[in-house]
Coordinates of C-alpha atoms in Angstrom, one line a residue:
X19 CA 112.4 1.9 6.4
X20 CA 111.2 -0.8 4.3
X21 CA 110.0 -0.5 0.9
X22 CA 107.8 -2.9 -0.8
X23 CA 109.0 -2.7 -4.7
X24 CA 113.1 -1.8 -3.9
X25 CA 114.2 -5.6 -4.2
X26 CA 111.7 -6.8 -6.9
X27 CA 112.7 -3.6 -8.7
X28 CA 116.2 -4.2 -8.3
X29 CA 116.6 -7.8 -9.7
X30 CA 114.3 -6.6 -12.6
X31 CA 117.1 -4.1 -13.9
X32 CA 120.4 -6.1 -13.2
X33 CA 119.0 -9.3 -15.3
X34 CA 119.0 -6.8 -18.2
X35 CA 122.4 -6.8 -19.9
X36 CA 123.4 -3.0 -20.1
X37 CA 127.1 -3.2 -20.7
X38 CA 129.1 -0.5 -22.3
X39 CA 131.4 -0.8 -25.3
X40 CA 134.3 1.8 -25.0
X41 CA 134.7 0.9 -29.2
X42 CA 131.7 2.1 -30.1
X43 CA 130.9 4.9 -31.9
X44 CA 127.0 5.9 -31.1
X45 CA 125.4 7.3 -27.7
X46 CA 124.5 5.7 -26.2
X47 CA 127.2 3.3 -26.9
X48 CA 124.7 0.1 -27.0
X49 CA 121.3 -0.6 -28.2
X50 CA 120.7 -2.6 -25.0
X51 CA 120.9 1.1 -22.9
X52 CA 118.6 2.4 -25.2
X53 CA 115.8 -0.7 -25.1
X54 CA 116.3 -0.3 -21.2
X55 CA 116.1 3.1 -20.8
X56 CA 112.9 3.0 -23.2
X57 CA 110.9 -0.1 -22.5
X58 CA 111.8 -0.7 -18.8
X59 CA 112.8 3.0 -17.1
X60 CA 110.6 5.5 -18.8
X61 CA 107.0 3.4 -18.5
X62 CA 108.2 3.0 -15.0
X63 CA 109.4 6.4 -14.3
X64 CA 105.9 7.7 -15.4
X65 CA 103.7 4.4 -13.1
X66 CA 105.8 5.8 -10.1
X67 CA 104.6 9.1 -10.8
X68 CA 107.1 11.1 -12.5
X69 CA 105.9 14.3 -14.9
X70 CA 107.4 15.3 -18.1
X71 CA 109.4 12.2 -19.1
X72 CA 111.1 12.0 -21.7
X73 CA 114.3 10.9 -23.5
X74 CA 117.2 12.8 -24.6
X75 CA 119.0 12.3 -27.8
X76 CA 122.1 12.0 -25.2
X77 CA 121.1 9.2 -23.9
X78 CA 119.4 10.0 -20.7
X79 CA 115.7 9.0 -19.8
X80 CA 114.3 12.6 -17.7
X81 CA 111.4 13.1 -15.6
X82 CA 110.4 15.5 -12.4
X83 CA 108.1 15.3 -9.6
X84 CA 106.6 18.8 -8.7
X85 CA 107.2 20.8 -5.7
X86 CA 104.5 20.1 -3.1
X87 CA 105.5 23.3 -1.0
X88 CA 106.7 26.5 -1.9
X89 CA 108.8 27.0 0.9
X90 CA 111.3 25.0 -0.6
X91 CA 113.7 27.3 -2.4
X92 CA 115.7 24.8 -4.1
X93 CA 115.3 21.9 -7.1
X94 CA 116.9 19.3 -6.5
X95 CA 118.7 16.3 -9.1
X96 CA 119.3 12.6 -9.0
X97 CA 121.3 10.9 -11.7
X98 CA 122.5 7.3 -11.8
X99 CA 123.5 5.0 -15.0
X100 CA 122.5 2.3 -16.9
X101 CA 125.5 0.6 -18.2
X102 CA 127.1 -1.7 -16.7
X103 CA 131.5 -2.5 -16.7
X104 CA 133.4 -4.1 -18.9
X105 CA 132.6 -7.8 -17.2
X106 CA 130.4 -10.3 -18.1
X107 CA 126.7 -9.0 -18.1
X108 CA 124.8 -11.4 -20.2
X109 CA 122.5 -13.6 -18.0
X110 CA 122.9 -11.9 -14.0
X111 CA 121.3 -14.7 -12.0
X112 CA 121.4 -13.0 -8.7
X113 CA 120.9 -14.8 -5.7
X114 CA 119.4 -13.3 -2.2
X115 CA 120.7 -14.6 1.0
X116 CA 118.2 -13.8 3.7
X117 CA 119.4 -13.0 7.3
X118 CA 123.6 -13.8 6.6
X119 CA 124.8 -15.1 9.1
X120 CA 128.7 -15.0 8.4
X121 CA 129.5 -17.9 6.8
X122 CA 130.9 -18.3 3.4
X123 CA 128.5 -17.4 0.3
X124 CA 129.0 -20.3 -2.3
X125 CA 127.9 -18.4 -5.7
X126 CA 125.8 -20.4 -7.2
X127 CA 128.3 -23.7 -9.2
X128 CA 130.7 -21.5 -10.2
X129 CA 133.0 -22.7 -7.8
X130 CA 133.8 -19.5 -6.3
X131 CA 132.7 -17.7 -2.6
X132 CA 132.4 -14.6 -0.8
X133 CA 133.9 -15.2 2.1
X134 CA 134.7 -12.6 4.5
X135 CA 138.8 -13.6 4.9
X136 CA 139.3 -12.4 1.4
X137 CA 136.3 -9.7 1.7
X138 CA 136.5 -8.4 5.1
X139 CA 133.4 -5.8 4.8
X140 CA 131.0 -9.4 4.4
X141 CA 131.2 -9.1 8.7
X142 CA 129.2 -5.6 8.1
X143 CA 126.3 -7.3 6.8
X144 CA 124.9 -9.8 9.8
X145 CA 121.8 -10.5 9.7
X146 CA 121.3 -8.7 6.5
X147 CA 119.9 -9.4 3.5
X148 CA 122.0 -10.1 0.7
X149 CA 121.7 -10.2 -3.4
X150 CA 125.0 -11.5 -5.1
X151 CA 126.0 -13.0 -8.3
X152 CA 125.9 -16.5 -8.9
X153 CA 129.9 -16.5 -9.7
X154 CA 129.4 -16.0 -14.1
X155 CA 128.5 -12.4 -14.1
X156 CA 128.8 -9.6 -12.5
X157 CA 126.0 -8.1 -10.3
X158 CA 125.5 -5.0 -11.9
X159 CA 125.0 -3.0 -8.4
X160 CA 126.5 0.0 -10.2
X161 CA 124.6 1.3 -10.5
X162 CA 121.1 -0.4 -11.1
X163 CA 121.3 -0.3 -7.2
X164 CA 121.2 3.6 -7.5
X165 CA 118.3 3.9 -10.5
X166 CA 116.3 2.0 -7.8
X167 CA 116.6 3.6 -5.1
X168 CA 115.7 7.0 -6.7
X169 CA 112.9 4.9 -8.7
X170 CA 111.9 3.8 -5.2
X171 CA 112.2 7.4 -3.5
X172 CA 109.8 8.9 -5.8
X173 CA 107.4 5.9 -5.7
X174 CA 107.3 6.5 -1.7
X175 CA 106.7 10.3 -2.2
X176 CA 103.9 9.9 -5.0
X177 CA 102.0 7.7 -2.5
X178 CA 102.2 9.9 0.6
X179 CA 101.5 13.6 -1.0
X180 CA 101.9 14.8 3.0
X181 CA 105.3 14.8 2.8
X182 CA 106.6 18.2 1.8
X183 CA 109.2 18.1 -0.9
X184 CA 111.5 20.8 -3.2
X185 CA 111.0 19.9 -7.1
X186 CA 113.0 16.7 -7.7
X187 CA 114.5 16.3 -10.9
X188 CA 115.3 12.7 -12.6
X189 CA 118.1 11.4 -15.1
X190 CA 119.3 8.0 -15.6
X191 CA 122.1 7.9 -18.3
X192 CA 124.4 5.7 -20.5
X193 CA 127.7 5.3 -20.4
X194 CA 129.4 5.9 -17.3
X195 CA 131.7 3.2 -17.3
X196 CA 133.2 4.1 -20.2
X197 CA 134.0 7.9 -19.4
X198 CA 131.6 9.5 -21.4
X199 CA 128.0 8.9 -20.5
X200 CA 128.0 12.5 -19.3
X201 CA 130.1 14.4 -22.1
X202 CA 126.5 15.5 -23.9
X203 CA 124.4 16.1 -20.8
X204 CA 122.1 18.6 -21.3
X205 CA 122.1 21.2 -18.3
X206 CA 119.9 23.7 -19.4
X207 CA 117.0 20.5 -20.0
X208 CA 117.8 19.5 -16.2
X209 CA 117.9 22.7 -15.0
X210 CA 117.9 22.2 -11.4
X211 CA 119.9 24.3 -8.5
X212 CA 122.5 21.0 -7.8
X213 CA 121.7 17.5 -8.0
X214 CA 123.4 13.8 -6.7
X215 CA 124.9 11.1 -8.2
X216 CA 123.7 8.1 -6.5
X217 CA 126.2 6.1 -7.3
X218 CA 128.6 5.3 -4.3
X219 CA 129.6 2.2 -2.2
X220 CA 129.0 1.3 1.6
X221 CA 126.6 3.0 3.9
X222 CA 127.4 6.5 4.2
X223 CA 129.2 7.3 1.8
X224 CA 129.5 11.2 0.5
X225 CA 131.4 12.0 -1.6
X226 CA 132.5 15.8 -3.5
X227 CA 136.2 15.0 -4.4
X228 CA 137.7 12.9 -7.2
X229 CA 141.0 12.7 -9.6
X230 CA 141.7 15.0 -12.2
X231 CA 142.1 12.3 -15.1
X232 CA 143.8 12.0 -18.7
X233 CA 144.4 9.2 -20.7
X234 CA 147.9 8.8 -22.5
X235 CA 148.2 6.6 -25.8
X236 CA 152.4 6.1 -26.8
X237 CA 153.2 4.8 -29.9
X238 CA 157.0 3.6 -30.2
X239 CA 158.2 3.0 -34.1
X240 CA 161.2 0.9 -34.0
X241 CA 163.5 -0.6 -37.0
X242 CA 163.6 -4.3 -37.3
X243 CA 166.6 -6.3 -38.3
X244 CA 168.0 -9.2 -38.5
X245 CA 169.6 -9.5 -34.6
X246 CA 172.8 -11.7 -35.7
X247 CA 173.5 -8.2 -37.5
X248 CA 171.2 -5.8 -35.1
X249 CA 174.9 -3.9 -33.5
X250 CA 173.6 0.0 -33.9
X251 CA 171.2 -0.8 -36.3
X252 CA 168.5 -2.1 -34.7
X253 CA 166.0 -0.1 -32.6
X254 CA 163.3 -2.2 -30.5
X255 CA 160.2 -0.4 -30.2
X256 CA 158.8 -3.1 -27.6
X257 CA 163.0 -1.8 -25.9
X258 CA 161.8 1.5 -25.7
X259 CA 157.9 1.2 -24.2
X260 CA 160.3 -0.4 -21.6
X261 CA 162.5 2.2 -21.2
X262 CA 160.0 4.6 -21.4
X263 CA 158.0 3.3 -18.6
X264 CA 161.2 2.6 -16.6
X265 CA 161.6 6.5 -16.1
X266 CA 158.0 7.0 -14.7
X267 CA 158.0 7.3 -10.8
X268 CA 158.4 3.4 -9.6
X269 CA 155.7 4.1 -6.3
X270 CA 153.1 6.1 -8.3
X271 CA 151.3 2.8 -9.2
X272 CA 147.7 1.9 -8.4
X273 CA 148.7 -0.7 -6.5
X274 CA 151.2 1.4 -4.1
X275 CA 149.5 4.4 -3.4
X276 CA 145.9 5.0 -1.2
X277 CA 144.3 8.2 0.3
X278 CA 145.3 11.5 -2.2
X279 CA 148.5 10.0 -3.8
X280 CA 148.0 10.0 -7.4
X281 CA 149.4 7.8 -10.1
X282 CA 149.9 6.5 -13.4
X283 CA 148.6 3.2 -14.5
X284 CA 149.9 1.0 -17.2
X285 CA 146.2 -0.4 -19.1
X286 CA 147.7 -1.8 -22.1
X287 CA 151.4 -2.7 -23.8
X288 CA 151.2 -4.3 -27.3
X289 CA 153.0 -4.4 -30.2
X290 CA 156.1 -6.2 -32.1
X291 CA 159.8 -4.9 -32.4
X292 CA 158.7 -3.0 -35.2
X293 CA 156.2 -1.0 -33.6
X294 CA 154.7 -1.2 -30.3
X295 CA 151.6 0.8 -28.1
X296 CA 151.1 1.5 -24.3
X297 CA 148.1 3.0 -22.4
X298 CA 148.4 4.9 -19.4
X299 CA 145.7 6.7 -17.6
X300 CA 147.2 9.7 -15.2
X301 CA 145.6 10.5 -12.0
X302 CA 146.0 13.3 -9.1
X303 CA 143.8 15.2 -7.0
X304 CA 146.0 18.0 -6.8
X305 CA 145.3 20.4 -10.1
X306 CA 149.3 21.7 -9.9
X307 CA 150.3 17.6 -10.0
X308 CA 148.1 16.5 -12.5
X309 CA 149.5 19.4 -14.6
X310 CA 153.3 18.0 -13.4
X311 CA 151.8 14.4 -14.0
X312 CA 151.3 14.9 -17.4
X313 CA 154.6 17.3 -18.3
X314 CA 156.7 14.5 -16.9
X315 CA 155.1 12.1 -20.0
X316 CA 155.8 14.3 -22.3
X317 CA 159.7 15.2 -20.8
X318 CA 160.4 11.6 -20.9
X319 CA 159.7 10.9 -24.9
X320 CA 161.2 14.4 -25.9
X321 CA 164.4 13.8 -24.3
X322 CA 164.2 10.0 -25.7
X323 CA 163.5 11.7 -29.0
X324 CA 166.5 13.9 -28.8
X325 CA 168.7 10.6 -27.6
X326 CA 167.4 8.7 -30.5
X327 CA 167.8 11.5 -33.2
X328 CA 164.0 11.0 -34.4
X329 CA 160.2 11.3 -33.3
X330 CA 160.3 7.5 -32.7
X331 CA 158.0 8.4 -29.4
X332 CA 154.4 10.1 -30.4
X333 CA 152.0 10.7 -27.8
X334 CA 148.5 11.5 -27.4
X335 CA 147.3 12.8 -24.1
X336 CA 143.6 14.0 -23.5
X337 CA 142.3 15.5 -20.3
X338 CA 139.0 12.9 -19.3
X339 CA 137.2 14.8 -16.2
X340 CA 138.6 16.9 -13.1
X341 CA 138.4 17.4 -9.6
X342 CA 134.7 18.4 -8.9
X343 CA 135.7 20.1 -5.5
X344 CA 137.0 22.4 -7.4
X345 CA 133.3 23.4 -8.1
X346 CA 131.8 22.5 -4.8
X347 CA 133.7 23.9 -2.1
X348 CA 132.3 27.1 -4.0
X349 CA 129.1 26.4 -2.1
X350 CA 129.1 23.3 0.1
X351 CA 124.8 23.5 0.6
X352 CA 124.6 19.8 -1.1
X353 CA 127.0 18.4 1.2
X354 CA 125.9 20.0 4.3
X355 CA 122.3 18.9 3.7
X356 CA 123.1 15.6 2.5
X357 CA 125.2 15.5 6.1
X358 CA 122.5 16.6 8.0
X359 CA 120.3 14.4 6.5
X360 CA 122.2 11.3 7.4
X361 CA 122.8 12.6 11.1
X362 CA 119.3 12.9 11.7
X363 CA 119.0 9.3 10.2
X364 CA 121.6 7.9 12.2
X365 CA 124.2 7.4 9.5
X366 CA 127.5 8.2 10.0
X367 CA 128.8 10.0 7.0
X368 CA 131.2 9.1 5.2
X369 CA 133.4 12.2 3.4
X370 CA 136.2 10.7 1.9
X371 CA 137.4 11.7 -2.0
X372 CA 136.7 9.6 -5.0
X373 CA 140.0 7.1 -6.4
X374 CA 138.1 7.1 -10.0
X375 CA 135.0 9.7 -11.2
X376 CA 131.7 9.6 -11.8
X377 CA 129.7 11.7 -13.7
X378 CA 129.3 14.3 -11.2
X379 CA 132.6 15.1 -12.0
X380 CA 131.8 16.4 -15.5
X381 CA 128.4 17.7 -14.7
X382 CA 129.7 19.9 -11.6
X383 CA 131.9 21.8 -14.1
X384 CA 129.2 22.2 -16.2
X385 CA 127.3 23.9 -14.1
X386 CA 125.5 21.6 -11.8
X387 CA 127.4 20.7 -8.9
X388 CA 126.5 17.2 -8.4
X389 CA 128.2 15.1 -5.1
X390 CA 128.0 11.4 -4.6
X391 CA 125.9 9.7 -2.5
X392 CA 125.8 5.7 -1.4
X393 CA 124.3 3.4 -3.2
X394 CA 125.6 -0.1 -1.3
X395 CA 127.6 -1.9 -3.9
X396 CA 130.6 -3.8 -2.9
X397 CA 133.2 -5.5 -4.6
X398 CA 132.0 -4.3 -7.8
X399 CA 132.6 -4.6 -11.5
X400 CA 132.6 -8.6 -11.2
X401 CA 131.5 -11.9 -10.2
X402 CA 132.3 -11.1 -6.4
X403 CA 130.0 -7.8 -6.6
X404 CA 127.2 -7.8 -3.5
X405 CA 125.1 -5.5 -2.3
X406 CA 122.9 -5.2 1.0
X407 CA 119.2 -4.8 0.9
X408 CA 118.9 -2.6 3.8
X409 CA 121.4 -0.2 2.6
X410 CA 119.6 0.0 -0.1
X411 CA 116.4 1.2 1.8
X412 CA 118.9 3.8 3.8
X413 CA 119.7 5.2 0.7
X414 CA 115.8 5.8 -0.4
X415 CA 115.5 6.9 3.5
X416 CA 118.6 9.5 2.2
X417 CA 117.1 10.6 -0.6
X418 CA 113.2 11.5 1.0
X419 CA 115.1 13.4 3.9
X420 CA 117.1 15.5 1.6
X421 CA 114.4 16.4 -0.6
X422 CA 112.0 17.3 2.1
X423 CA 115.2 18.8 4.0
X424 CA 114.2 22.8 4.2
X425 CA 117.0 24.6 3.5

């Protein structure tokens, strides 16, 4: 179905520069989240016809749209966020390309294209409509693309009260792309039966398992001296990051595994010969493996350690977010509505786990279990990022039909 505001609404939010800052201190970590969430979402969250709106001291702008029948037995949430990734966000010009017809999409004078040889999913999109970046910025489809489609859903259902929906519960929040947008989310405040992220990719797209994550931080303390005079007295610290990550399992990269292989992933290595740094972040669907994921970093410094005669090796790890199937597959009701839903709707779902998390991964384990559903962005988190306008409107068609879904 069409819907008259979705676009318009859409290229409203992603001109509004709502990046994250993983160094900040305060929640939400930006004052842009917080003049978005305040002078653009929560005015517009009550003109669409939300009740109770209000903003958390988390972060997250909240509203509800009351049941219209009783015979609905559950209440229902939808949570996207506001921030955007670490990629230039200041001054999105997005473009819309109306009825593509294949060719390639010169963004703006950048110099760059989308063309489908290096993005084959482009040929999904025919005669679709199109809103990209102009090549400077990134789109910001993730997940503005998701706060308007549930904006957008309860617009639709405010202006047609003969539509019989459950109570719908709102939140849009901060911080997502840096891992914590949903550490202070307030359960008991949303208080609904399960809820959505709408915050997936392509068409179809359902999603109830991610990674288990943690983050590492290694610091290496070496001893500099001269090297005409280094023979057994010299101990590289930037030598032993290398060796370190040398012992790690060559194949469990990002870049070499797919599907449920997990891995570890090498952010950041820094430092001099007399002290050096390295980030990893450790991922695995498999609860047993993560654990083994994470022993195996701390086997290789303690038997470094014990080689070098001295804590020269100190390590940090920190568990980030797990597995929310571990939660869902209690009771699979939000998946098997959601894929009914789509059925009826002609949309082939999509049920495929998660390489990353969202924050339905931390709010499932607090008590809400909260799937993902699409939300159309491709190629995101830079200047290649797209999205499709008309899976857009499925996903406000997705949204209606689970809400009015009787269950």
């Amino acid at each position: 179905m069409k819907y008259e505001h979705l676009l318009e609404r859409f290229l409203t939010y992603v001109k509004v520069n709502t990046r994250s800052d993983e160094t900040s201190t305060t929640t939400p970590s930006t004052q842009s989240q917080v003049d978005f969430a305040q002078n653009i979402l929560l005015p517009e969250m009550e003109r669409v016809g939300l009740k109770d709106v209000h903003y958390l001291p988390n972060g997250f702008a909240v509203g509800t749209l009351p049941a219209t029948d009783s015979r609905f037995k559950h209440k229902i949430g939808f949570i996207s966020h506001m921030d955007t990734a670490d990629f230039n966000a200041q001054g999105v010009a997005p473009q819309v390309i109306e009825n593509y017809d294949g060719s390639p999409i010169p963004l703006g004078t950048s110099g760059y294209e989308l063309n489908s040889k290096d993005f084959p999913n482009l040929g999904n999109y025919l005669g679709q409509t199109l809103i990209t970046t102009d090549g400077t910025t990134l789109l910001g489809a993730d997940d503005k693309s998701g706060i308007a489609e549930i904006m957008t859903a309860i617009e639709y259902l405010s202006a047609h009260p003969e539509i019989p929906h459950c109570e719908i519960r709102v939140g849009f929040g901060p911080d997502e792309e840096i891992g914590i947008g949903a550490d202070q989310f307030d359960v008991e405040d949303f208080n609904v039966d399960f809820a959505y992220t709408v915050d997936g990719g392509p068409l179809g797209e359902l999603q109830y398992e991610t990674f288990s994550a943690a983050s590492a931080e290694l610091t290496f303390h070496g001893r500099n001296v001269h090297p005409g005079t280094a023979k057994d007295q010299m101990i590289n610290a930037l030598q032993l990051a290398i060796d370190f990550h040398s012992q790690l399992p060559a194949t469990d990269r990002p870049e070499l595994t797919e599907d449920y292989q997990g891995f570890y992933h090498l952010l950041k290595l820094e430092g001099t010969v007399e002290k050096a740094s390295a980030s990893y972040i450790i991922r695995d669907f498999d609860e047993a493996n993560f654990d083994k994921r994470k022993a195996l970093i701390e086997q290789i410094a303690s038997q470094m350690n014990k080689e070098l005669g001295d804590e020269r090796i100190l390590i940090t790890l920190k568990d980030q977010y797990y597995n929310m199937r571990q939660v869902i597959e209690k009771d699979m009701t939000p998946i098997e509505i959601a894929k009914e839903v789509m059925e009826k709707l002609d949309i082939k779902p999509i049920i495929e786990p998660i390489r990353g998390g969202t924050d339905g991964s931390k709010i499932s384990f607090m008590g809400i279990p909260t799937p993902n559903l699409f939300a159309g962005g491709e190629n995101m988190h830079g200047r290649f990022e797209y999205v499709s306008l008309q899976t857009m409107e499925r996903a406000v068609d997705t949204i209606v039909g689970i809400v009015s879904h009787i269950n």
